[in-house]
Coordinates of C-alpha atoms in Angstrom, one line a residue:
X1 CA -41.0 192.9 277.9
X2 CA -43.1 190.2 279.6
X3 CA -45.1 189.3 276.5
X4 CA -42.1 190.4 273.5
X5 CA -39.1 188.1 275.1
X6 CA -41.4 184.8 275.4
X7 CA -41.8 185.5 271.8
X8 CA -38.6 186.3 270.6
X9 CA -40.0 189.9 269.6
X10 CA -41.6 188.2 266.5
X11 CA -42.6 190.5 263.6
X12 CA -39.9 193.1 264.5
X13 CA -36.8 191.6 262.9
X14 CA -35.0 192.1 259.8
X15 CA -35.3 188.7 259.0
X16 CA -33.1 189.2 256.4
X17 CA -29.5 190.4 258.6
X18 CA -30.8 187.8 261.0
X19 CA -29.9 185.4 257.9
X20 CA -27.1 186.8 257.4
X21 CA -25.9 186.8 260.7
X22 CA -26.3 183.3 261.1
X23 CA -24.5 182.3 258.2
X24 CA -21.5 184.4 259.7
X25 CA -21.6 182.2 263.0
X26 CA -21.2 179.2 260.3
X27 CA -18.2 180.7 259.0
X28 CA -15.3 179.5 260.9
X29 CA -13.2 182.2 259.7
X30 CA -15.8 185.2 260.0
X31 CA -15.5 187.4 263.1
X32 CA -19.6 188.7 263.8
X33 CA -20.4 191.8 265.6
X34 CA -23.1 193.8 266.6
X35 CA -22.4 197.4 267.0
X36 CA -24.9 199.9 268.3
X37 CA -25.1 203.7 269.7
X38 CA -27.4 202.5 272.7
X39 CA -25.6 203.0 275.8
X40 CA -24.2 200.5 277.9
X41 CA -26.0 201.4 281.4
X42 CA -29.6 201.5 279.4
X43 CA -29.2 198.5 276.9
X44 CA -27.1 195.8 277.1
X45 CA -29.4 193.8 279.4
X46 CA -32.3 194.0 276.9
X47 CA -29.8 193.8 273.6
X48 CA -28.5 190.5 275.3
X49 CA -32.3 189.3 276.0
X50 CA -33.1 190.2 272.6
X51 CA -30.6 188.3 270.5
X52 CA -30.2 185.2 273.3
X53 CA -34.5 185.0 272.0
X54 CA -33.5 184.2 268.7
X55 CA -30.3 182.3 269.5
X56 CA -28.1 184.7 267.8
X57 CA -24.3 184.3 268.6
X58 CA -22.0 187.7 268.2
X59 CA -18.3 187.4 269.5
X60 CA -18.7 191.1 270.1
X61 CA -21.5 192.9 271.5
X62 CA -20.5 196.6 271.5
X63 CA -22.9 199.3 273.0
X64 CA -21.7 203.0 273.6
X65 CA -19.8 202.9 276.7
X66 CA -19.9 206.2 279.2
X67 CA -16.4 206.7 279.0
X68 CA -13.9 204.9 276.6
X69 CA -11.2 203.2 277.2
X70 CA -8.9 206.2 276.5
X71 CA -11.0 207.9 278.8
X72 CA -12.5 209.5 275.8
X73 CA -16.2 211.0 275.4
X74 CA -18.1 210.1 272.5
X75 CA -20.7 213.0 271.8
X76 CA -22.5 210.7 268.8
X77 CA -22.8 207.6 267.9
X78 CA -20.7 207.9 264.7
X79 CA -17.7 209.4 266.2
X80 CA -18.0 206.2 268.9
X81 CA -19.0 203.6 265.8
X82 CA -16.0 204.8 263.5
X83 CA -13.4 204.9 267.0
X84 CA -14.6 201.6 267.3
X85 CA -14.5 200.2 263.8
X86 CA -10.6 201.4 263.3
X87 CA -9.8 199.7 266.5
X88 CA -11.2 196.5 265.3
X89 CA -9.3 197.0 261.6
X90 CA -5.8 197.5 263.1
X91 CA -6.4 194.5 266.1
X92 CA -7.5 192.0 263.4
X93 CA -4.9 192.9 260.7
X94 CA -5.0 189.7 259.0
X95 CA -8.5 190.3 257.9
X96 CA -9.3 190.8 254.3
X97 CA -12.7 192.4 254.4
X98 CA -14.8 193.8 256.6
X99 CA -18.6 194.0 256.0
X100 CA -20.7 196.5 257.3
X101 CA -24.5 196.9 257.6
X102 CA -26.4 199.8 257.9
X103 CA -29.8 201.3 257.5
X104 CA -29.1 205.0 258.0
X105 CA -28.3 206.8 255.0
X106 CA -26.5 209.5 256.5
X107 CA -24.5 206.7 258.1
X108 CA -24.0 204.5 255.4
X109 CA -22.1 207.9 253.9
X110 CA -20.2 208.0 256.9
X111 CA -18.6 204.9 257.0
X112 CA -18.2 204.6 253.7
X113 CA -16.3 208.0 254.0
X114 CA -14.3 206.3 256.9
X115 CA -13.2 203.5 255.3
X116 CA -11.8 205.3 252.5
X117 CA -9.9 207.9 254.7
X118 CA -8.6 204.9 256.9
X119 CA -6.9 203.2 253.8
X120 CA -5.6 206.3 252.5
X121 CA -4.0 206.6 255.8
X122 CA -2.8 202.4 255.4
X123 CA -1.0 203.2 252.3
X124 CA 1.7 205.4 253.4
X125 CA 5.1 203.1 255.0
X126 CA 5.4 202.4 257.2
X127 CA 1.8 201.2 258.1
X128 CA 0.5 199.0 260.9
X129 CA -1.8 196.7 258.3
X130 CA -2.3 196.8 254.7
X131 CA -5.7 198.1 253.7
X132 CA -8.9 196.5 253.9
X133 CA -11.3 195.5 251.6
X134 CA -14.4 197.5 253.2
X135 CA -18.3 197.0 251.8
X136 CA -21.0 199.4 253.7
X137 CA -24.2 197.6 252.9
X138 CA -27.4 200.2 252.8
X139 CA -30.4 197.9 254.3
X140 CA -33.6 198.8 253.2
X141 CA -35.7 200.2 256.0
X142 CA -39.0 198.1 257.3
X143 CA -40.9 199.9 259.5
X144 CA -43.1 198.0 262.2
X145 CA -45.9 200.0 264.1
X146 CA -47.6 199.9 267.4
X147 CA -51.0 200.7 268.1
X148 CA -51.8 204.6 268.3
X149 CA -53.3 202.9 271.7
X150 CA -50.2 201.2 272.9
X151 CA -47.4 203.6 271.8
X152 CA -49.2 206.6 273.3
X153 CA -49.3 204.6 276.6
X154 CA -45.8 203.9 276.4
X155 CA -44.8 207.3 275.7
X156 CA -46.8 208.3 278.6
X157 CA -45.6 205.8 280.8
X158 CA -41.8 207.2 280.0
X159 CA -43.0 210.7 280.7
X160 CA -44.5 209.8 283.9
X161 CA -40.8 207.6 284.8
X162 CA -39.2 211.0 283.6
X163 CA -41.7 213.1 285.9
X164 CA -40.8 211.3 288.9
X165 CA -37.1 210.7 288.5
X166 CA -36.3 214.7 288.3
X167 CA -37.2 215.5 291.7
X168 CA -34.0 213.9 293.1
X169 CA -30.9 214.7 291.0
X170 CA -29.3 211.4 292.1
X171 CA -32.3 209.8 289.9
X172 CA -31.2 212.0 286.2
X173 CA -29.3 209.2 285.2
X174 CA -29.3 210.9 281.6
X175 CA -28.6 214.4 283.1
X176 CA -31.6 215.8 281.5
X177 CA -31.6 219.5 281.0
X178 CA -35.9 219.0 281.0
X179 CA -38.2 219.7 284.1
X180 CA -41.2 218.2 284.1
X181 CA -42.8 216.7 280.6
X182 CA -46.3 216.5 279.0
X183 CA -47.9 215.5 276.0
X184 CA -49.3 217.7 273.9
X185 CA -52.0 217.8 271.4
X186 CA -51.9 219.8 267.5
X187 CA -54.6 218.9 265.1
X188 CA -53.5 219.4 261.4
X189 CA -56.6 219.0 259.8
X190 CA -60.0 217.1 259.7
X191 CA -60.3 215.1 256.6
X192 CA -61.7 211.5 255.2
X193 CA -59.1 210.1 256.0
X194 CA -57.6 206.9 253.8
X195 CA -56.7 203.3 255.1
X196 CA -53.4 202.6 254.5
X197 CA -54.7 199.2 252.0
X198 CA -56.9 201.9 250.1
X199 CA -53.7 204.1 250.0
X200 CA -51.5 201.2 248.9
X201 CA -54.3 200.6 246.2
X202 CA -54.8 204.3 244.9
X203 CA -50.5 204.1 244.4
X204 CA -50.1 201.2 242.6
X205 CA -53.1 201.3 240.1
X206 CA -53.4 204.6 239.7
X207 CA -50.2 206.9 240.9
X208 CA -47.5 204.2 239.4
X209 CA -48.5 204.1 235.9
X210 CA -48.2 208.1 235.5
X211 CA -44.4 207.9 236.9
X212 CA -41.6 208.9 234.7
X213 CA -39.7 205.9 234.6
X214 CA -36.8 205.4 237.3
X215 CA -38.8 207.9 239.6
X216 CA -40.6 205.7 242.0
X217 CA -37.2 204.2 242.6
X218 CA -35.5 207.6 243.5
X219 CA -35.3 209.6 246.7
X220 CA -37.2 212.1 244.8
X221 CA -40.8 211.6 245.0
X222 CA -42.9 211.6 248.6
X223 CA -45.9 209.4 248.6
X224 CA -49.6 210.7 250.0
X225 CA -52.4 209.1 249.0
X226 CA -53.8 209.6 252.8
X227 CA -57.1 211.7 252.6
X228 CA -59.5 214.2 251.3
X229 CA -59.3 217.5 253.3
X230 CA -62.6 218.6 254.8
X231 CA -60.9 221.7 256.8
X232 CA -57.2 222.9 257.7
X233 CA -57.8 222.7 261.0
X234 CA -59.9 221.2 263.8
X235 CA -63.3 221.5 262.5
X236 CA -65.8 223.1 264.1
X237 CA -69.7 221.6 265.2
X238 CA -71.5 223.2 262.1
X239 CA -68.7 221.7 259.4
X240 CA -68.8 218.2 261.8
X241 CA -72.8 218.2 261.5
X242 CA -72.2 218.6 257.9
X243 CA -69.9 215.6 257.1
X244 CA -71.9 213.3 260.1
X245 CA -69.1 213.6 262.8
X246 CA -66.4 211.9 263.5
X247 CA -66.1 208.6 262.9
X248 CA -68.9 208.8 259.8
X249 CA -68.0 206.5 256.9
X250 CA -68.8 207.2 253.0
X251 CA -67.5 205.9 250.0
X252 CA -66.1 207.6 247.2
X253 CA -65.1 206.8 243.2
X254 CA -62.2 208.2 241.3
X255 CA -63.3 210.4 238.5
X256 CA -60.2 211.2 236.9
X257 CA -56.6 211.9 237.2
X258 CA -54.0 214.6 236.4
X259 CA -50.2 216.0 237.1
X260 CA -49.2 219.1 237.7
X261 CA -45.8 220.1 236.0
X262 CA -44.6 216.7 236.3
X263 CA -44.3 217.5 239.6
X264 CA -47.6 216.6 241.6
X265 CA -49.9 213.5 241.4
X266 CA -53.5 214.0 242.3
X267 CA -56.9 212.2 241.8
X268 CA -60.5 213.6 241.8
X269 CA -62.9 211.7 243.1
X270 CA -66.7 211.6 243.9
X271 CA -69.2 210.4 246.5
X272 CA -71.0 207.2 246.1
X273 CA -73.7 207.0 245.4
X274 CA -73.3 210.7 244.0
X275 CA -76.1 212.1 245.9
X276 CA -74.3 211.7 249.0
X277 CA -73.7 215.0 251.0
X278 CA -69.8 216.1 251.5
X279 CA -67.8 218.8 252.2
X280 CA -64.6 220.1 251.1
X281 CA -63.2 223.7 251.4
X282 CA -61.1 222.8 248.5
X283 CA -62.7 223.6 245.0
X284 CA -63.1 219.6 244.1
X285 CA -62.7 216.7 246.0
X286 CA -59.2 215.6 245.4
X287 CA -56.8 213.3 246.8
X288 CA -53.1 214.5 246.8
X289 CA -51.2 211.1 245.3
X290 CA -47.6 212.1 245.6
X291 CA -45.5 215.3 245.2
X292 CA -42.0 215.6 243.9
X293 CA -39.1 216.6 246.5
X294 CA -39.6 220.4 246.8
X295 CA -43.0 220.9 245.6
X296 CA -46.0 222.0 247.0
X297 CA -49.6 219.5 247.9
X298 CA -51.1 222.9 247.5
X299 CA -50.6 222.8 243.6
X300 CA -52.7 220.2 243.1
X301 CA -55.5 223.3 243.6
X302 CA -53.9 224.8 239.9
X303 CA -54.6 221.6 237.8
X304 CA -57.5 222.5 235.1
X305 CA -57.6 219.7 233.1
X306 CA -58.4 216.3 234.8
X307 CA -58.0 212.9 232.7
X308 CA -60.9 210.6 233.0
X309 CA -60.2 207.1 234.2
X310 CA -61.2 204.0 232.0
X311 CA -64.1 202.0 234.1
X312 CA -61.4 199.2 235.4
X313 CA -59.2 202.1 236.9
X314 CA -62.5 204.0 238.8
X315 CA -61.4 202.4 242.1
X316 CA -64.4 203.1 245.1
X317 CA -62.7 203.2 248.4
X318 CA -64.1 204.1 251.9
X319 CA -63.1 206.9 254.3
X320 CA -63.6 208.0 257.6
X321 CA -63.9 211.4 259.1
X322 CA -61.5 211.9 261.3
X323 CA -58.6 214.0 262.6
X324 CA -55.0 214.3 261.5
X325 CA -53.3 214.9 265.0
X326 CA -49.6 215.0 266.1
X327 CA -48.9 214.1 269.9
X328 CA -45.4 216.2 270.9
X329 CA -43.7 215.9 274.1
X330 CA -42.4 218.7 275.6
X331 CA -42.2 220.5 279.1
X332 CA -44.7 221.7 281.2
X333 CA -45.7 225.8 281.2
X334 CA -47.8 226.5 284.0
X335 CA -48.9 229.8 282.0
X336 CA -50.2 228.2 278.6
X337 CA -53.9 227.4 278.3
X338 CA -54.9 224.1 276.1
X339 CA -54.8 226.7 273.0
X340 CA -51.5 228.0 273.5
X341 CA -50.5 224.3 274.0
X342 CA -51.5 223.7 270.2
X343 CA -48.3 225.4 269.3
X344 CA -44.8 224.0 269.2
X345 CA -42.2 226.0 271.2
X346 CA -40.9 229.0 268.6
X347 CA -37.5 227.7 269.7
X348 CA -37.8 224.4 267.9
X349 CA -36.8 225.4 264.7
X350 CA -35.6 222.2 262.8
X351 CA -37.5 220.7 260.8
X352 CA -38.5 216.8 261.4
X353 CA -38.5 214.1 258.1
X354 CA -41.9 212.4 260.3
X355 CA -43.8 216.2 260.1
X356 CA -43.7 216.3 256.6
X357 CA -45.5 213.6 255.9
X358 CA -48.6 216.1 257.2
X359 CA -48.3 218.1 254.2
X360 CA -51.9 218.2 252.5
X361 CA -53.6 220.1 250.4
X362 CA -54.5 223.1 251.6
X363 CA -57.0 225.7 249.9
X364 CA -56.1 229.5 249.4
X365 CA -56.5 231.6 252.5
X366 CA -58.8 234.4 252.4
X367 CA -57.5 237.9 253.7
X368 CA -59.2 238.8 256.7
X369 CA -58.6 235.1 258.5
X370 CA -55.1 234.6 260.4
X371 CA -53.9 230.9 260.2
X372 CA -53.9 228.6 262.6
X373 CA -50.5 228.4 263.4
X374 CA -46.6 229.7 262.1
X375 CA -45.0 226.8 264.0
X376 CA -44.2 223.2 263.5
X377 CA -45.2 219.8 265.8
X378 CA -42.5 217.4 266.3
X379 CA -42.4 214.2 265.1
X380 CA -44.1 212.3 267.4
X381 CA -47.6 212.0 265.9
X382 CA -50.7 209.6 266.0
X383 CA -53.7 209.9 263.7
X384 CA -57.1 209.3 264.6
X385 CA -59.2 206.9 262.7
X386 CA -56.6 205.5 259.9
X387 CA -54.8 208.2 257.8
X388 CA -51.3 206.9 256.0
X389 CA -47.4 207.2 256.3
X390 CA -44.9 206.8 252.9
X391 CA -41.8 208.5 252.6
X392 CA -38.0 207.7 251.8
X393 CA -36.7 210.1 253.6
X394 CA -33.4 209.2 256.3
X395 CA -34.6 209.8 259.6
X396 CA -33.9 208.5 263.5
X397 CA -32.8 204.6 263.3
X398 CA -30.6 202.3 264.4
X399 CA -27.7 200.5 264.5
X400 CA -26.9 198.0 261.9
X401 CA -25.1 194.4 262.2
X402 CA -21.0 194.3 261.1
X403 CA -19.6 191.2 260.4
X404 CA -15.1 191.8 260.1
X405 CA -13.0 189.5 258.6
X406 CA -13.4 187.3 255.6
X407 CA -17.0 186.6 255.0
X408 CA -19.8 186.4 252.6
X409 CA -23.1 187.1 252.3
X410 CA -25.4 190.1 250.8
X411 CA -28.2 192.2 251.6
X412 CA -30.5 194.1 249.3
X413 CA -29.4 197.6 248.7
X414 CA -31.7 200.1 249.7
X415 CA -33.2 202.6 247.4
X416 CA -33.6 204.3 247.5
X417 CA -42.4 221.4 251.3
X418 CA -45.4 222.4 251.4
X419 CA -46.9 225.7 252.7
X420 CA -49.0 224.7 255.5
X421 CA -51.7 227.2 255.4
X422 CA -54.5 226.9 257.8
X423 CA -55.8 230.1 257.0
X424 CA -59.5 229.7 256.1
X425 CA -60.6 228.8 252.7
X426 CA -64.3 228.4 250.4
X427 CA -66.1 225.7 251.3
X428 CA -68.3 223.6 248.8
X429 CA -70.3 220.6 249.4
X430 CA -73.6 219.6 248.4
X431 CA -75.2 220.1 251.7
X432 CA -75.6 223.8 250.9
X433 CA -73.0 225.1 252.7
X434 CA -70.6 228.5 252.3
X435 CA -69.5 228.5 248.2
X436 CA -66.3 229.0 246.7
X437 CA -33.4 212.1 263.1
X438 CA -33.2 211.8 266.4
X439 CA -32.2 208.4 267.4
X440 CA -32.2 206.9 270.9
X441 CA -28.4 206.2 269.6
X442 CA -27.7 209.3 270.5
X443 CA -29.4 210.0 273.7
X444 CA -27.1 208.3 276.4
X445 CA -26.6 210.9 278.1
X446 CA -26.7 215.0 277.5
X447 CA -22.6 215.3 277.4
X448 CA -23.5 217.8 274.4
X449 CA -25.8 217.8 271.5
X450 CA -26.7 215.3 268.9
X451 CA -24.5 215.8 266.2
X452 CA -24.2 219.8 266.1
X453 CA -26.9 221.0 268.3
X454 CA -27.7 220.2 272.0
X455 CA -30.8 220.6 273.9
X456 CA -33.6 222.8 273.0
X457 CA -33.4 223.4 269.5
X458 CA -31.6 220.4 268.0
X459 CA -33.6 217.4 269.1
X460 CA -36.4 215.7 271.2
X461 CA -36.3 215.7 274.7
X462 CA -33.6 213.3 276.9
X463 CA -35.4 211.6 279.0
X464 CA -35.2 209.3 282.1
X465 CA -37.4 206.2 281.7

């Protein structure tokens, strides 16, 4: 806080809706409100700071209060967003239109589901307004990351706030069901893993030109492009030797391209220069480029027939060796060994929009070898050494801008599994080796579950921090 409020949280703003809202503080006529899920007793304070840095002016600021003023409970944030939104409708029934922002798909469903249920309900006489001319504006999502560094400190620093408030019950002030919290530690894979420039680079030059036109745009295709796998799982000292441990740098060429039933994007690719040792226990060196919703990284193994790429498309990119690791929070079992603590809890069944984006190619598992694990991290993840993150998919956000009443203004619409083996696999190399969504919206307080499921099971942890 002491270093973001000085300056006015710059780089983290929509710049955008912060356009936007300013023209609707022009507009005499224009009622301009910000409406968000955080609750009252953890927010407002820092909400207020926040939008007083940039000299934004709302004539509503509305955070999720404990109680209502019907004495009502609000068990998520769209049931307390929508209460909200008709309330504002029928008290400002001279308005013509009410504008709403919104970066959550789900959400932008839901209110645009709202609206239409709420002036099906206006039509009918006698009614208390005449309906209202309602837009739900879908924001296009840009993310902003910390450092692994810094957000891992944070996260500890919350779980260590957490720690100490449970021991006096007048201290859960989010009546946690959790005892004491940890971070834990899953590795995925080891790999060379990809900058995220390189990855931007391999997409557009080389994964762009093979898509069917009109799929880039859709919901429909998940973007990779992140590394080369050395081994499904935390590698061991012999295969780290091998590759020159982590941390060890080498460039590679691509050698050709292909698609598998329209439905996966890959790229082979070589060491540079080409007498430079590797290892892979895939077949070939390949780079996963994208995958179709529903299909499997692990196809990209099936592809016979690679298409050499013209001399101004062999693109040379460096990697690193390093680790693909997911960081998880969740309690504290006296009897688990750091093994054991690899695994996600078998009760945490649903599946997280951030985990997917570990798919990776995986080669075939051999029959003898068990694999490495049958359960899945959560979402919270941090990769060692670079690695890559592209996806479409909804998942935890927050709260848009509304602006009620007559108004003007636009924002850009936004547009828009794999088998995880870890069984073992053939390794070849030319070093002689072996051949062959929950939002913080949501998390004032446990009254229930996020949206159908409370506690263990549904979502992360609620914590006190």
């Amino acid at each position: 806080m002491e270093k973001e409020e000085p300056r006015a949280w710059d780089g983290w703003w929509n710049e955008q809706i912060v356009r936007l809202v300013k023209l609707s503080m022009e507009q005499k006529d224009a009622l301009t409100v910000l409406l968000t899920g955080r609750s009252e007793n953890g927010f407002a304070d820092i909400i207020r700071r926040m939008v007083d840095s940039r000299k934004l002016e709302f004539d509503l600021i509305c955070l999720k209060p404990e109680v209502g003023p019907n004495s009502e409970r609000f068990s998520t944030t769209m049931e307390f967003k929508q209460t909200f939104l008709q309330d504002l409708v029928l008290t400002y029934e001279q308005a013509d239109e009410i504008r709403v922002y919104e970066d959550r798909v789900k959400h932008v469903k839901g209110f645009r589901d709202f609206f239409e249920d709420l002036n099906r309900s206006l039509q009918v006489v006698p009614a208390p307004r005449k309906p209202i001319n309602a837009e739900v504006i879908q924001v296009a999502e840009g993310c902003t990351f910390l450092s692994p560094v810094v957000e891992t400190a944070e996260v500890q620093r919350m779980i260590n706030s957490h720690n100490k408030s449970i021991r006096q019950a007048t201290s859960n002030a989010t009546r946690s069901p959790y005892g004491r919290l940890r971070i834990k530690r899953t590795i995925f894979y080891t790999g060379y893993l990809i900058s995220n420039a390189d990855s931007n680079r391999l997409i557009s030059q080389l994964l762009t030109p093979l898509l069917p036109s009109g799929l880039a745009e859709s919901n429909d295709l998940k973007y990779m492009a992140n590394s080369i796998l050395i081994t499904p799982r935390p590698a061991p000292r012999s295969i780290l030797n091998k590759v020159g441990g982590i941390g060890k740098k080498l460039t590679w060429q691509v050698t050709g391209t292909a698609v598998f039933e329209n439905k996966v994007w890959a790229a082979r690719v070589a060491p540079v220069p080409a007498t430079e040792k590797y290892y892979t226990e895939n077949p070939l060196p390949v780079i996963v480029l994208a995958v179709r919703k529903g299909a499997r990284p692990i196809d990209a193994g099936k592809i016979q027939n690679w298409h050499p790429v013209p001399a101004e498309k062999a693109l040379t990119f460096e990697t690193v060796v390093g680790e693909k690791v997911v960081l998880r929070v969740e309690e504290e079992n006296p009897h688990e060994g750091e093994w054991e603590s690899q695994f996600l809890n078998k009760n945490r069944k649903r599946r997280h929009q951030q985990e997917r984006d570990q798919d990776i190619l995986y080669p075939q598992s051999s029959q003898n070898d068990e694999p490495l694990s049958q359960t899945r991290p959560q979402p919270y993840y941090n990769s060692r050494y670079g690695g890559n993150s592209r996806h479409h998919d909804d998942g935890p956000r927050r709260g848009g801008s509304h602006r009620g009443g007559r108004g003007r203004g636009g924002a850009p619409r936004g547009k828009g599994h794999s088998s995880r083996g870890g069984a073992r696999g053939r390794g070849r190399g030319r070093d002689g080796g072996p051949a062959g969504y929950r939002s913080l919206d949501d998390h004032a307080g446990y009254d229930g579950g996020y949206e159908d499921k409370p506690g263990p099971g549904g979502a992360g942890p609620v914590m006190n921090y």
